[in-house]
PDB file of C-alpha atoms in Angstrom:
ATOM      1  CA  MET A   1      -2.213  17.874  -7.864  1.00 67.00           C
ATOM      2  CA  HIS A   2      -3.756  17.709  -4.392  1.00 70.00           C
ATOM      3  CA  PHE A   3      -7.169  18.425  -5.952  1.00 75.00           C
ATOM      4  CA  LEU A   4      -6.753  15.473  -8.356  1.00 77.00           C
ATOM      5  CA  VAL A   5      -5.812  13.275  -5.391  1.00 80.00           C
ATOM      6  CA  LEU A   6      -8.888  14.435  -3.460  1.00 80.00           C
ATOM      7  CA  LYS A   7     -11.138  13.888  -6.492  1.00 80.00           C
ATOM      8  CA  GLN A   8      -9.797  10.360  -6.997  1.00 77.00           C
ATOM      9  CA  LEU A   9     -10.218   9.564  -3.290  1.00 81.00           C
ATOM     10  CA  VAL A  10     -13.824  10.800  -3.338  1.00 84.00           C
ATOM     11  CA  ILE A  11     -14.589   8.610  -6.362  1.00 83.00           C
ATOM     12  CA  MET A  12     -13.028   5.603  -4.663  1.00 79.00           C
ATOM     13  CA  MET A  13     -14.831   6.214  -1.376  1.00 81.00           C
ATOM     14  CA  LEU A  14     -18.183   6.512  -3.174  1.00 88.00           C
ATOM     15  CA  ILE A  15     -17.636   2.991  -4.508  1.00 87.00           C
ATOM     16  CA  ALA A  16     -16.746   1.849  -0.967  1.00 84.00           C
ATOM     17  CA  ALA A  17     -19.906   3.503   0.379  1.00 88.00           C
ATOM     18  CA  LEU A  18     -22.105   1.706  -2.156  1.00 91.00           C
ATOM     19  CA  SER A  19     -20.378  -1.559  -1.255  1.00 89.00           C
ATOM     20  CA  PHE A  20     -20.977  -0.830   2.445  1.00 87.00           C
ATOM     21  CA  VAL A  21     -24.737  -0.449   1.882  1.00 91.00           C
ATOM     22  CA  PHE A  22     -24.910  -3.530  -0.339  1.00 91.00           C
ATOM     23  CA  SER A  23     -22.845  -5.633   2.098  1.00 88.00           C
ATOM     24  CA  ARG A  24     -24.927  -4.633   5.127  1.00 86.00           C
ATOM     25  CA  ARG A  25     -28.147  -5.345   3.237  1.00 88.00           C
ATOM     26  CA  ASN A  26     -26.961  -8.791   2.152  1.00 89.00           C
ATOM     27  CA  LYS A  27     -25.173  -9.571   5.444  1.00 82.00           C
ATOM     28  CA  PHE A  28     -21.819 -10.253   3.818  1.00 82.00           C
ATOM     29  CA  GLY A  29     -19.214 -11.331   6.339  1.00 73.00           C
ATOM     30  CA  GLU A  30     -15.729 -12.733   6.775  1.00 71.00           C
ATOM     31  CA  THR A  31     -16.122 -15.489   4.176  1.00 77.00           C
ATOM     32  CA  GLU A  32     -16.967 -13.073   1.364  1.00 82.00           C
ATOM     33  CA  SER A  33     -14.278 -10.533   2.318  1.00 76.00           C
ATOM     34  CA  GLN A  34     -11.579 -13.209   2.570  1.00 75.00           C
ATOM     35  CA  PHE A  35     -12.533 -14.560  -0.856  1.00 83.00           C
ATOM     36  CA  LEU A  36     -12.431 -11.112  -2.445  1.00 83.00           C
ATOM     37  CA  SER A  37      -9.126 -10.239  -0.758  1.00 76.00           C
ATOM     38  CA  LYS A  38      -7.575 -13.426  -2.166  1.00 80.00           C
ATOM     39  CA  VAL A  39      -8.893 -12.606  -5.650  1.00 85.00           C
ATOM     40  CA  LEU A  40      -7.306  -9.164  -5.421  1.00 81.00           C
ATOM     41  CA  LEU A  41      -4.048 -10.243  -3.819  1.00 77.00           C
ATOM     42  CA  PHE A  42      -3.321 -13.411  -5.768  1.00 83.00           C
ATOM     43  CA  PHE A  43      -5.051 -12.767  -9.112  1.00 89.00           C
ATOM     44  CA  VAL A  44      -5.853  -9.145  -9.934  1.00 88.00           C
ATOM     45  CA  ASN A  45      -2.765  -7.475  -8.429  1.00 82.00           C
ATOM     46  CA  PRO A  46      -0.234  -9.811 -10.097  1.00 89.00           C
ATOM     47  CA  CYS A  47      -1.975  -9.231 -13.447  1.00 91.00           C
ATOM     48  CA  LEU A  48      -1.853  -5.476 -12.865  1.00 85.00           C
ATOM     49  CA  ILE A  49       1.866  -5.633 -12.052  1.00 84.00           C
ATOM     50  CA  VAL A  50       2.730  -7.650 -15.168  1.00 90.00           C
ATOM     51  CA  ASN A  51       0.518  -5.367 -17.270  1.00 89.00           C
ATOM     52  CA  ALA A  52       2.422  -2.307 -15.965  1.00 84.00           C
ATOM     53  CA  PHE A  53       5.661  -3.782 -17.322  1.00 88.00           C
ATOM     54  CA  ASN A  54       4.159  -4.680 -20.704  1.00 91.00           C
ATOM     55  CA  ILE A  55       5.712  -1.669 -22.419  1.00 88.00           C
ATOM     56  CA  PRO A  56       8.680  -1.278 -24.808  1.00 90.00           C
ATOM     57  CA  TYR A  57      12.068  -1.477 -23.097  1.00 89.00           C
ATOM     58  CA  ASP A  58      13.604   1.810 -22.035  1.00 87.00           C
ATOM     59  CA  SER A  59      17.038   1.806 -20.371  1.00 88.00           C
ATOM     60  CA  ASP A  60      16.349   5.191 -18.761  1.00 90.00           C
ATOM     61  CA  LYS A  61      13.160   3.860 -17.165  1.00 88.00           C
ATOM     62  CA  MET A  62      15.064   0.842 -15.866  1.00 89.00           C
ATOM     63  CA  ARG A  63      17.603   3.132 -14.193  1.00 92.00           C
ATOM     64  CA  ARG A  64      14.788   5.208 -12.688  1.00 93.00           C
ATOM     65  CA  LEU A  65      13.129   2.051 -11.386  1.00 92.00           C
ATOM     66  CA  ALA A  66      16.381   1.060  -9.648  1.00 93.00           C
ATOM     67  CA  PHE A  67      16.551   4.578  -8.205  1.00 96.00           C
ATOM     68  CA  ILE A  68      12.973   4.229  -6.884  1.00 96.00           C
ATOM     69  CA  ILE A  69      13.782   0.895  -5.228  1.00 95.00           C
ATOM     70  CA  PHE A  70      16.727   2.565  -3.499  1.00 95.00           C
ATOM     71  CA  ILE A  71      14.466   5.377  -2.231  1.00 97.00           C
ATOM     72  CA  CYS A  72      11.766   2.952  -1.102  1.00 97.00           C
ATOM     73  CA  ILE A  73      14.217   0.917   0.960  1.00 97.00           C
ATOM     74  CA  GLY A  74      15.032   4.129   2.803  1.00 97.00           C
ATOM     75  CA  VAL A  75      11.328   4.948   3.263  1.00 98.00           C
ATOM     76  CA  HIS A  76      10.544   1.523   4.748  1.00 97.00           C
ATOM     77  CA  LEU A  77      13.532   1.657   7.097  1.00 97.00           C
ATOM     78  CA  LEU A  78      12.453   5.115   8.283  1.00 97.00           C
ATOM     79  CA  LEU A  79       8.892   3.890   8.861  1.00 97.00           C
ATOM     80  CA  THR A  80      10.293   0.950  10.820  1.00 97.00           C
ATOM     81  CA  LEU A  81      12.161   3.397  13.059  1.00 97.00           C
ATOM     82  CA  VAL A  82       8.999   5.476  13.565  1.00 97.00           C
ATOM     83  CA  ALA A  83       6.965   2.361  14.416  1.00 96.00           C
ATOM     84  CA  THR A  84       9.609   1.082  16.853  1.00 95.00           C
ATOM     85  CA  LEU A  85       9.816   4.397  18.690  1.00 95.00           C
ATOM     86  CA  ALA A  86       6.045   4.984  18.747  1.00 95.00           C
ATOM     87  CA  VAL A  87       4.824   1.535  19.779  1.00 92.00           C
ATOM     88  CA  HIS A  88       6.051  -0.027  23.013  1.00 85.00           C
ATOM     89  CA  SER A  89       3.380  -1.231  25.450  1.00 82.00           C
ATOM     90  CA  LYS A  90       4.160  -1.854  29.102  1.00 76.00           C
ATOM     91  CA  ASN A  91       1.642  -4.650  29.773  1.00 78.00           C
ATOM     92  CA  GLU A  92       1.371  -8.109  28.259  1.00 71.00           C
ATOM     93  CA  ALA A  93      -2.012  -7.469  26.599  1.00 66.00           C
ATOM     94  CA  GLY A  94      -0.643  -4.382  24.884  1.00 76.00           C
ATOM     95  CA  ARG A  95       2.530  -6.132  23.743  1.00 79.00           C
ATOM     96  CA  MET A  96       0.350  -8.706  21.950  1.00 77.00           C
ATOM     97  CA  LEU A  97      -0.897  -5.866  19.724  1.00 86.00           C
ATOM     98  CA  ASP A  98       2.446  -4.063  19.307  1.00 90.00           C
ATOM     99  CA  GLY A  99       3.515  -6.182  16.342  1.00 90.00           C
ATOM    100  CA  LEU A 100       0.237  -5.565  14.548  1.00 91.00           C
ATOM    101  CA  ASP A 101       0.525  -1.807  15.159  1.00 93.00           C
ATOM    102  CA  ARG A 102       4.062  -1.760  13.787  1.00 95.00           C
ATOM    103  CA  ILE A 103       2.990  -3.673  10.682  1.00 94.00           C
ATOM    104  CA  GLY A 104       0.106  -1.228  10.251  1.00 93.00           C
ATOM    105  CA  ILE A 105       2.432   1.773  10.489  1.00 95.00           C
ATOM    106  CA  VAL A 106       5.170   0.477   8.177  1.00 96.00           C
ATOM    107  CA  PHE A 107       3.070  -1.255   5.512  1.00 95.00           C
ATOM    108  CA  THR A 108       0.493   0.962   3.827  1.00 94.00           C
ATOM    109  CA  ASN A 109      -2.376   0.035   1.557  1.00 88.00           C
ATOM    110  CA  CYS A 110      -0.205   0.891  -1.461  1.00 88.00           C
ATOM    111  CA  GLY A 111      -1.818  -1.896  -3.500  1.00 79.00           C
ATOM    112  CA  PHE A 112      -5.569  -1.758  -2.939  1.00 74.00           C
ATOM    113  CA  ILE A 113      -5.697   2.032  -2.516  1.00 82.00           C
ATOM    114  CA  GLY A 114      -2.310   3.229  -3.788  1.00 86.00           C
ATOM    115  CA  ILE A 115      -2.523   1.653  -7.246  1.00 83.00           C
ATOM    116  CA  PRO A 116      -5.944   3.058  -8.236  1.00 81.00           C
ATOM    117  CA  LEU A 117      -5.118   6.404  -6.628  1.00 86.00           C
ATOM    118  CA  ILE A 118      -1.803   6.814  -8.458  1.00 91.00           C
ATOM    119  CA  ASN A 119      -3.288   5.483 -11.685  1.00 85.00           C
ATOM    120  CA  GLY A 120      -6.014   8.125 -11.443  1.00 84.00           C
ATOM    121  CA  VAL A 121      -3.498  10.932 -10.849  1.00 87.00           C
ATOM    122  CA  PHE A 122      -0.489   9.954 -12.995  1.00 90.00           C
ATOM    123  CA  GLY A 123      -1.777   7.213 -15.309  1.00 88.00           C
ATOM    124  CA  PRO A 124       0.283   4.192 -16.491  1.00 84.00           C
ATOM    125  CA  SER A 125       3.648   5.924 -15.968  1.00 87.00           C
ATOM    126  CA  GLY A 126       2.841   6.427 -12.289  1.00 91.00           C
ATOM    127  CA  VAL A 127       1.785   2.792 -11.893  1.00 87.00           C
ATOM    128  CA  PHE A 128       5.089   1.723 -13.483  1.00 88.00           C
ATOM    129  CA  TYR A 129       7.058   3.800 -10.971  1.00 92.00           C
ATOM    130  CA  LEU A 130       4.907   2.441  -8.143  1.00 92.00           C
ATOM    131  CA  MET A 131       6.201  -1.051  -8.929  1.00 87.00           C
ATOM    132  CA  GLY A 132       9.479  -0.077  -7.249  1.00 90.00           C
ATOM    133  CA  TYR A 133       7.589   0.631  -4.021  1.00 94.00           C
ATOM    134  CA  ILE A 134       5.572  -2.566  -4.315  1.00 87.00           C
ATOM    135  CA  VAL A 135       8.571  -4.859  -4.771  1.00 84.00           C
ATOM    136  CA  VAL A 136      10.270  -3.401  -1.664  1.00 92.00           C
ATOM    137  CA  PHE A 137       6.939  -3.581   0.200  1.00 91.00           C
ATOM    138  CA  ASN A 138       6.372  -7.277  -0.541  1.00 82.00           C
ATOM    139  CA  VAL A 139       9.920  -8.424   0.169  1.00 85.00           C
ATOM    140  CA  TYR A 140      10.195  -6.415   3.396  1.00 91.00           C
ATOM    141  CA  LEU A 141       6.692  -7.438   4.537  1.00 87.00           C
ATOM    142  CA  TRP A 142       7.630 -11.097   4.593  1.00 83.00           C
ATOM    143  CA  ILE A 143      10.948 -10.339   6.299  1.00 88.00           C
ATOM    144  CA  TYR A 144      10.081  -7.746   8.941  1.00 92.00           C
ATOM    145  CA  GLY A 145       6.370  -8.613   9.228  1.00 87.00           C
ATOM    146  CA  GLU A 146       6.974 -12.307   9.784  1.00 84.00           C
ATOM    147  CA  TYR A 147       9.769 -11.543  12.228  1.00 90.00           C
ATOM    148  CA  LEU A 148       7.380  -9.423  14.311  1.00 90.00           C
ATOM    149  CA  MET A 149       4.790 -12.196  14.371  1.00 86.00           C
ATOM    150  CA  SER A 150       6.957 -15.290  14.806  1.00 83.00           C
ATOM    151  CA  GLY A 151      10.454 -14.141  15.704  1.00 84.00           C
ATOM    152  CA  ARG A 152      11.895 -15.669  12.535  1.00 86.00           C
ATOM    153  CA  VAL A 153      11.965 -15.141   8.757  1.00 84.00           C
ATOM    154  CA  ASN A 154      10.555 -17.652   6.241  1.00 80.00           C
ATOM    155  CA  TRP A 155      12.550 -16.972   3.075  1.00 82.00           C
ATOM    156  CA  LYS A 156      10.402 -19.403   1.090  1.00 82.00           C
ATOM    157  CA  LYS A 157       7.382 -17.111   1.589  1.00 77.00           C
ATOM    158  CA  VAL A 158       9.430 -14.158   0.378  1.00 78.00           C
ATOM    159  CA  VAL A 159      10.472 -15.898  -2.837  1.00 83.00           C
ATOM    160  CA  THR A 160       7.089 -17.503  -3.571  1.00 86.00           C
ATOM    161  CA  ASN A 161       4.918 -14.440  -2.899  1.00 80.00           C
ATOM    162  CA  PRO A 162       2.710 -14.030  -6.023  1.00 85.00           C
ATOM    163  CA  ASN A 163       3.306 -10.291  -6.219  1.00 79.00           C
ATOM    164  CA  VAL A 164       7.095 -10.684  -5.984  1.00 80.00           C
ATOM    165  CA  ILE A 165       6.916 -13.332  -8.723  1.00 88.00           C
ATOM    166  CA  ALA A 166       4.781 -10.964 -10.804  1.00 89.00           C
ATOM    167  CA  VAL A 167       7.371  -8.185 -10.419  1.00 82.00           C
ATOM    168  CA  ALA A 168      10.165 -10.558 -11.454  1.00 87.00           C
ATOM    169  CA  ALA A 169       8.129 -11.737 -14.460  1.00 92.00           C
ATOM    170  CA  GLY A 170       7.296  -8.134 -15.318  1.00 89.00           C
ATOM    171  CA  LEU A 171      10.956  -7.104 -15.241  1.00 88.00           C
ATOM    172  CA  VAL A 172      11.852  -9.955 -17.564  1.00 92.00           C
ATOM    173  CA  LEU A 173       9.008  -8.951 -19.885  1.00 92.00           C
ATOM    174  CA  PHE A 174      10.128  -5.317 -19.809  1.00 90.00           C
ATOM    175  CA  CYS A 175      13.672  -6.302 -20.832  1.00 90.00           C
ATOM    176  CA  LEU A 176      12.512  -8.369 -23.810  1.00 91.00           C
ATOM    177  CA  PRO A 177      12.631  -6.787 -27.294  1.00 88.00           C
ATOM    178  CA  PHE A 178       8.853  -7.217 -27.712  1.00 89.00           C
ATOM    179  CA  THR A 179       5.608  -6.765 -25.811  1.00 91.00           C
ATOM    180  CA  LEU A 180       2.878  -9.355 -25.286  1.00 92.00           C
ATOM    181  CA  PRO A 181       0.604 -10.038 -28.281  1.00 93.00           C
ATOM    182  CA  GLY A 182      -2.844  -8.476 -28.144  1.00 91.00           C
ATOM    183  CA  ILE A 183      -4.633 -11.772 -27.509  1.00 94.00           C
ATOM    184  CA  VAL A 184      -2.684 -12.086 -24.228  1.00 92.00           C
ATOM    185  CA  ALA A 185      -2.287  -8.404 -23.362  1.00 93.00           C
ATOM    186  CA  LYS A 186      -6.001  -7.575 -23.658  1.00 95.00           C
ATOM    187  CA  PRO A 187      -7.333 -10.015 -21.022  1.00 95.00           C
ATOM    188  CA  LEU A 188      -4.385  -9.074 -18.788  1.00 93.00           C
ATOM    189  CA  SER A 189      -5.350  -5.408 -19.127  1.00 91.00           C
ATOM    190  CA  LEU A 190      -9.034  -6.106 -18.461  1.00 93.00           C
ATOM    191  CA  ILE A 191      -8.204  -8.008 -15.270  1.00 93.00           C
ATOM    192  CA  ALA A 192      -5.827  -5.230 -14.180  1.00 87.00           C
ATOM    193  CA  ASP A 193      -8.624  -2.675 -14.664  1.00 85.00           C
ATOM    194  CA  LEU A 194     -10.684  -4.484 -12.013  1.00 87.00           C
ATOM    195  CA  ASN A 195      -8.296  -3.345  -9.278  1.00 81.00           C
ATOM    196  CA  THR A 196      -9.908  -0.021  -8.395  1.00 78.00           C
ATOM    197  CA  ALA A 197     -13.516  -1.200  -8.190  1.00 84.00           C
ATOM    198  CA  LEU A 198     -12.776  -4.500  -6.438  1.00 84.00           C
ATOM    199  CA  SER A 199     -10.450  -2.823  -3.925  1.00 77.00           C
ATOM    200  CA  MET A 200     -13.135  -0.340  -2.924  1.00 80.00           C
ATOM    201  CA  ILE A 201     -15.832  -3.028  -2.845  1.00 86.00           C
ATOM    202  CA  LEU A 202     -13.629  -4.984  -0.433  1.00 79.00           C
ATOM    203  CA  LEU A 203     -13.087  -1.883   1.691  1.00 76.00           C
ATOM    204  CA  GLY A 204     -16.853  -1.319   1.862  1.00 82.00           C
ATOM    205  CA  MET A 205     -17.316  -4.919   2.991  1.00 81.00           C
ATOM    206  CA  LEU A 206     -14.759  -4.391   5.768  1.00 73.00           C
ATOM    207  CA  PHE A 207     -16.531  -1.205   6.877  1.00 74.00           C
ATOM    208  CA  ALA A 208     -19.816  -3.115   7.004  1.00 78.00           C
ATOM    209  CA  GLY A 209     -18.403  -5.866   9.202  1.00 68.00           C
ATOM    210  CA  PHE A 210     -15.875  -4.200  11.481  1.00 59.00           C
ATOM    211  CA  ARG A 211     -18.304  -3.426  14.332  1.00 53.00           C
ATOM    212  CA  LYS A 212     -19.299  -7.039  14.591  1.00 46.00           C
ATOM    213  CA  SER A 213     -15.715  -8.272  14.411  1.00 45.00           C
ATOM    214  CA  ALA A 214     -14.646  -5.926  17.217  1.00 47.00           C
ATOM    215  CA  GLY A 215     -16.623  -8.064  19.612  1.00 47.00           C
ATOM    216  CA  GLY A 216     -17.639  -5.162  21.822  1.00 45.00           C
ATOM    217  CA  VAL A 217     -14.107  -4.504  23.044  1.00 51.00           C
ATOM    218  CA  SER A 218     -12.994  -0.865  23.029  1.00 61.00           C
ATOM    219  CA  TYR A 219      -9.674  -0.094  21.361  1.00 79.00           C
ATOM    220  CA  THR A 220     -10.434   3.603  20.821  1.00 82.00           C
ATOM    221  CA  GLY A 221      -7.293   5.094  22.357  1.00 87.00           C
ATOM    222  CA  ARG A 222      -4.974   2.632  20.694  1.00 89.00           C
ATOM    223  CA  VAL A 223      -6.634   2.995  17.291  1.00 90.00           C
ATOM    224  CA  ILE A 224      -6.372   6.802  17.528  1.00 92.00           C
ATOM    225  CA  LYS A 225      -2.658   6.609  18.374  1.00 93.00           C
ATOM    226  CA  ALA A 226      -1.928   4.119  15.580  1.00 93.00           C
ATOM    227  CA  SER A 227      -3.901   6.249  13.111  1.00 95.00           C
ATOM    228  CA  VAL A 228      -2.042   9.438  14.051  1.00 96.00           C
ATOM    229  CA  VAL A 229       1.348   7.751  13.713  1.00 97.00           C
ATOM    230  CA  ARG A 230       0.406   6.123  10.381  1.00 96.00           C
ATOM    231  CA  LEU A 231      -1.250   9.127   8.755  1.00 96.00           C
ATOM    232  CA  VAL A 232       0.451  12.145  10.350  1.00 97.00           C
ATOM    233  CA  VAL A 233       3.786  11.423  12.046  1.00 97.00           C
ATOM    234  CA  SER A 234       4.991   9.068   9.311  1.00 97.00           C
ATOM    235  CA  SER A 235       3.902  11.542   6.639  1.00 97.00           C
ATOM    236  CA  PHE A 236       6.100  14.316   8.052  1.00 98.00           C
ATOM    237  CA  VAL A 237       9.093  11.975   8.401  1.00 97.00           C
ATOM    238  CA  VAL A 238       8.822  10.622   4.842  1.00 98.00           C
ATOM    239  CA  LEU A 239       8.339  14.126   3.418  1.00 98.00           C
ATOM    240  CA  ALA A 240      11.575  15.276   5.086  1.00 97.00           C
ATOM    241  CA  PHE A 241      13.414  12.290   3.603  1.00 98.00           C
ATOM    242  CA  LEU A 242      12.004  12.803   0.098  1.00 97.00           C
ATOM    243  CA  TYR A 243      12.815  16.507   0.228  1.00 97.00           C
ATOM    244  CA  ALA A 244      16.442  15.564   0.983  1.00 97.00           C
ATOM    245  CA  VAL A 245      16.386  13.223  -2.044  1.00 97.00           C
ATOM    246  CA  TYR A 246      14.924  16.052  -4.136  1.00 97.00           C
ATOM    247  CA  ARG A 247      17.796  18.339  -3.158  1.00 95.00           C
ATOM    248  CA  LEU A 248      20.521  15.703  -3.580  1.00 95.00           C
ATOM    249  CA  PHE A 249      19.464  14.269  -6.974  1.00 94.00           C
ATOM    250  CA  PRO A 250      18.081  17.205  -9.006  1.00 92.00           C
ATOM    251  CA  GLY A 251      19.170  15.751 -12.351  1.00 90.00           C
ATOM    252  CA  VAL A 252      17.043  12.584 -12.272  1.00 92.00           C
ATOM    253  CA  THR A 253      14.470  12.479 -15.078  1.00 90.00           C
ATOM    254  CA  ASP A 254      10.845  12.614 -13.852  1.00 92.00           C
ATOM    255  CA  LEU A 255      12.160  13.177 -10.326  1.00 95.00           C
ATOM    256  CA  ARG A 256       9.090  15.124  -9.184  1.00 95.00           C
ATOM    257  CA  GLU A 257       6.659  12.465 -10.428  1.00 95.00           C
ATOM    258  CA  ILE A 258       8.778   9.697  -8.905  1.00 96.00           C
ATOM    259  CA  LEU A 259       8.877  11.395  -5.506  1.00 97.00           C
ATOM    260  CA  PHE A 260       5.144  12.075  -5.488  1.00 96.00           C
ATOM    261  CA  VAL A 261       4.378   8.464  -6.473  1.00 96.00           C
ATOM    262  CA  VAL A 262       6.510   7.217  -3.582  1.00 97.00           C
ATOM    263  CA  TYR A 263       5.035   9.809  -1.213  1.00 97.00           C
ATOM    264  CA  ILE A 264       1.414   9.027  -2.083  1.00 95.00           C
ATOM    265  CA  ALA A 265       2.124   5.311  -1.614  1.00 95.00           C
ATOM    266  CA  SER A 266       3.558   6.076   1.836  1.00 97.00           C
ATOM    267  CA  LEU A 267       0.541   8.275   2.720  1.00 95.00           C
ATOM    268  CA  CYS A 268      -1.968   5.466   2.202  1.00 94.00           C
ATOM    269  CA  PRO A 269      -3.844   4.034   5.204  1.00 92.00           C
ATOM    270  CA  THR A 270      -2.911   0.883   7.092  1.00 92.00           C
ATOM    271  CA  GLY A 271      -2.597  -1.996   4.657  1.00 84.00           C
ATOM    272  CA  MET A 272      -4.765  -5.088   4.484  1.00 76.00           C
ATOM    273  CA  SER A 273      -1.531  -6.947   5.257  1.00 77.00           C
ATOM    274  CA  SER A 274      -2.035  -6.265   8.986  1.00 81.00           C
ATOM    275  CA  SER A 275      -5.363  -8.117   8.907  1.00 72.00           C
ATOM    276  CA  THR A 276      -3.873 -10.897   6.784  1.00 72.00           C
ATOM    277  CA  PHE A 277      -1.004 -11.404   9.226  1.00 76.00           C
ATOM    278  CA  ALA A 278      -3.401 -11.312  12.180  1.00 76.00           C
ATOM    279  CA  CYS A 279      -5.396 -14.157  10.635  1.00 67.00           C
ATOM    280  CA  VAL A 280      -2.362 -16.199   9.583  1.00 69.00           C
ATOM    281  CA  PHE A 281      -0.613 -15.910  12.963  1.00 77.00           C
ATOM    282  CA  LYS A 282      -3.831 -16.111  15.027  1.00 73.00           C
ATOM    283  CA  ARG A 283      -3.581 -12.618  16.482  1.00 76.00           C
ATOM    284  CA  ASN A 284      -6.362 -10.072  17.120  1.00 75.00           C
ATOM    285  CA  ALA A 285      -7.956  -9.668  13.673  1.00 68.00           C
ATOM    286  CA  ALA A 286     -10.803  -7.628  15.204  1.00 69.00           C
ATOM    287  CA  TYR A 287      -8.358  -4.927  16.238  1.00 80.00           C
ATOM    288  CA  THR A 288      -6.654  -4.784  12.835  1.00 80.00           C
ATOM    289  CA  SER A 289     -10.013  -4.403  11.090  1.00 74.00           C
ATOM    290  CA  LEU A 290     -10.600  -1.286  13.191  1.00 81.00           C
ATOM    291  CA  THR A 291      -7.242   0.281  12.339  1.00 86.00           C
ATOM    292  CA  VAL A 292      -7.655  -0.494   8.635  1.00 83.00           C
ATOM    293  CA  SER A 293     -11.168   0.979   8.634  1.00 80.00           C
ATOM    294  CA  ALA A 294     -10.307   4.073  10.695  1.00 87.00           C
ATOM    295  CA  THR A 295      -7.219   5.020   8.686  1.00 91.00           C
ATOM    296  CA  SER A 296      -9.028   4.343   5.399  1.00 85.00           C
ATOM    297  CA  VAL A 297     -11.741   6.848   6.323  1.00 84.00           C
ATOM    298  CA  LEU A 298      -9.344   9.465   7.676  1.00 91.00           C
ATOM    299  CA  CYS A 299      -6.981   9.288   4.693  1.00 91.00           C
ATOM    300  CA  ILE A 300      -9.516  11.140   2.546  1.00 88.00           C
ATOM    301  CA  VAL A 301      -8.520  14.215   4.602  1.00 92.00           C
ATOM    302  CA  THR A 302      -4.849  13.555   5.352  1.00 95.00           C
ATOM    303  CA  VAL A 303      -3.637  12.436   1.908  1.00 93.00           C
ATOM    304  CA  PRO A 304      -4.694  15.589  -0.019  1.00 93.00           C
ATOM    305  CA  LEU A 305      -3.410  17.817   2.796  1.00 94.00           C
ATOM    306  CA  PHE A 306       0.045  16.233   2.814  1.00 96.00           C
ATOM    307  CA  VAL A 307       0.199  16.200  -0.991  1.00 94.00           C
ATOM    308  CA  LYS A 308      -0.545  19.949  -0.882  1.00 94.00           C
ATOM    309  CA  LEU A 309       2.210  20.388   1.720  1.00 96.00           C
ATOM    310  CA  ALA A 310       4.658  18.398  -0.428  1.00 96.00           C
ATOM    311  CA  GLU A 311       3.885  20.616  -3.423  1.00 95.00           C
ATOM    312  CA  LEU A 312       5.268  23.566  -1.457  1.00 94.00           C
ATOM    313  CA  PHE A 313       8.661  21.879  -1.117  1.00 94.00           C
ATOM    314  CA  ILE A 314       8.961  19.606  -4.167  1.00 94.00           C
ATOM    315  CA  LYS A 315       8.296  21.914  -7.125  1.00 87.00           C
TER     316      LYS A 315
END
């Protein structure tokens, strides 16, 4: 499986590399990347989520989805603990970045990178299981993430998040005794298929612009620490947790696939959400672009290695 993960990552990074060259040549900047990120976040991803649920109802799958949500709550709480212990600056300038680091450690790029990666390895069944991770991700992001940035929680943003709405709509669709007619399902599927290419094009655009956005300020040491915690420390912690789940619930159908879907989602680099929150709450977006870019490059090494390690324990 680790070879399939590596192959899929190489394919995705080749698209990002082509986008990098094209973006540098055409001098694409913040305006273009923000537009594309909104297209992905508010249009393509919701369509992909609904499309994943457009399958005949299966009570066993529904129970497995509930099981995944339970696991993913545990994963996010563990990552929160890791982030809290790892990030605690002593000076005021550092504390201004602590919240962004914690968001970057807890919330992975499970959408833009996780969805195409898992779809390439497991196909539609893996994407369906990933929905459990995504619903926990989106709800917790607007609870914990907003609390880190503003010291409060805006429940309206939680309820009205397009991806949370898409999951709710998808669950309703999944429970209905029919699937969407072809005239509706086909365009939904075509839009969903854009996810992989557009995600990597956006990543290439970020790579092309991150030097400029850094403004000449060096964050090398901090970026290295955040990258190690996100890609290495967190990966060991989550693997230990999932191995415990594997030992405690051996009778769950598709348990191995479920655990690897959750694990791969947790192995992904720092999510675009850190940059989004930096922009929304007027924090240091230049710094977040560096952490997103650095972890996205390094994950091509760390993700296959940790998947290989997991295969030794979860058989």
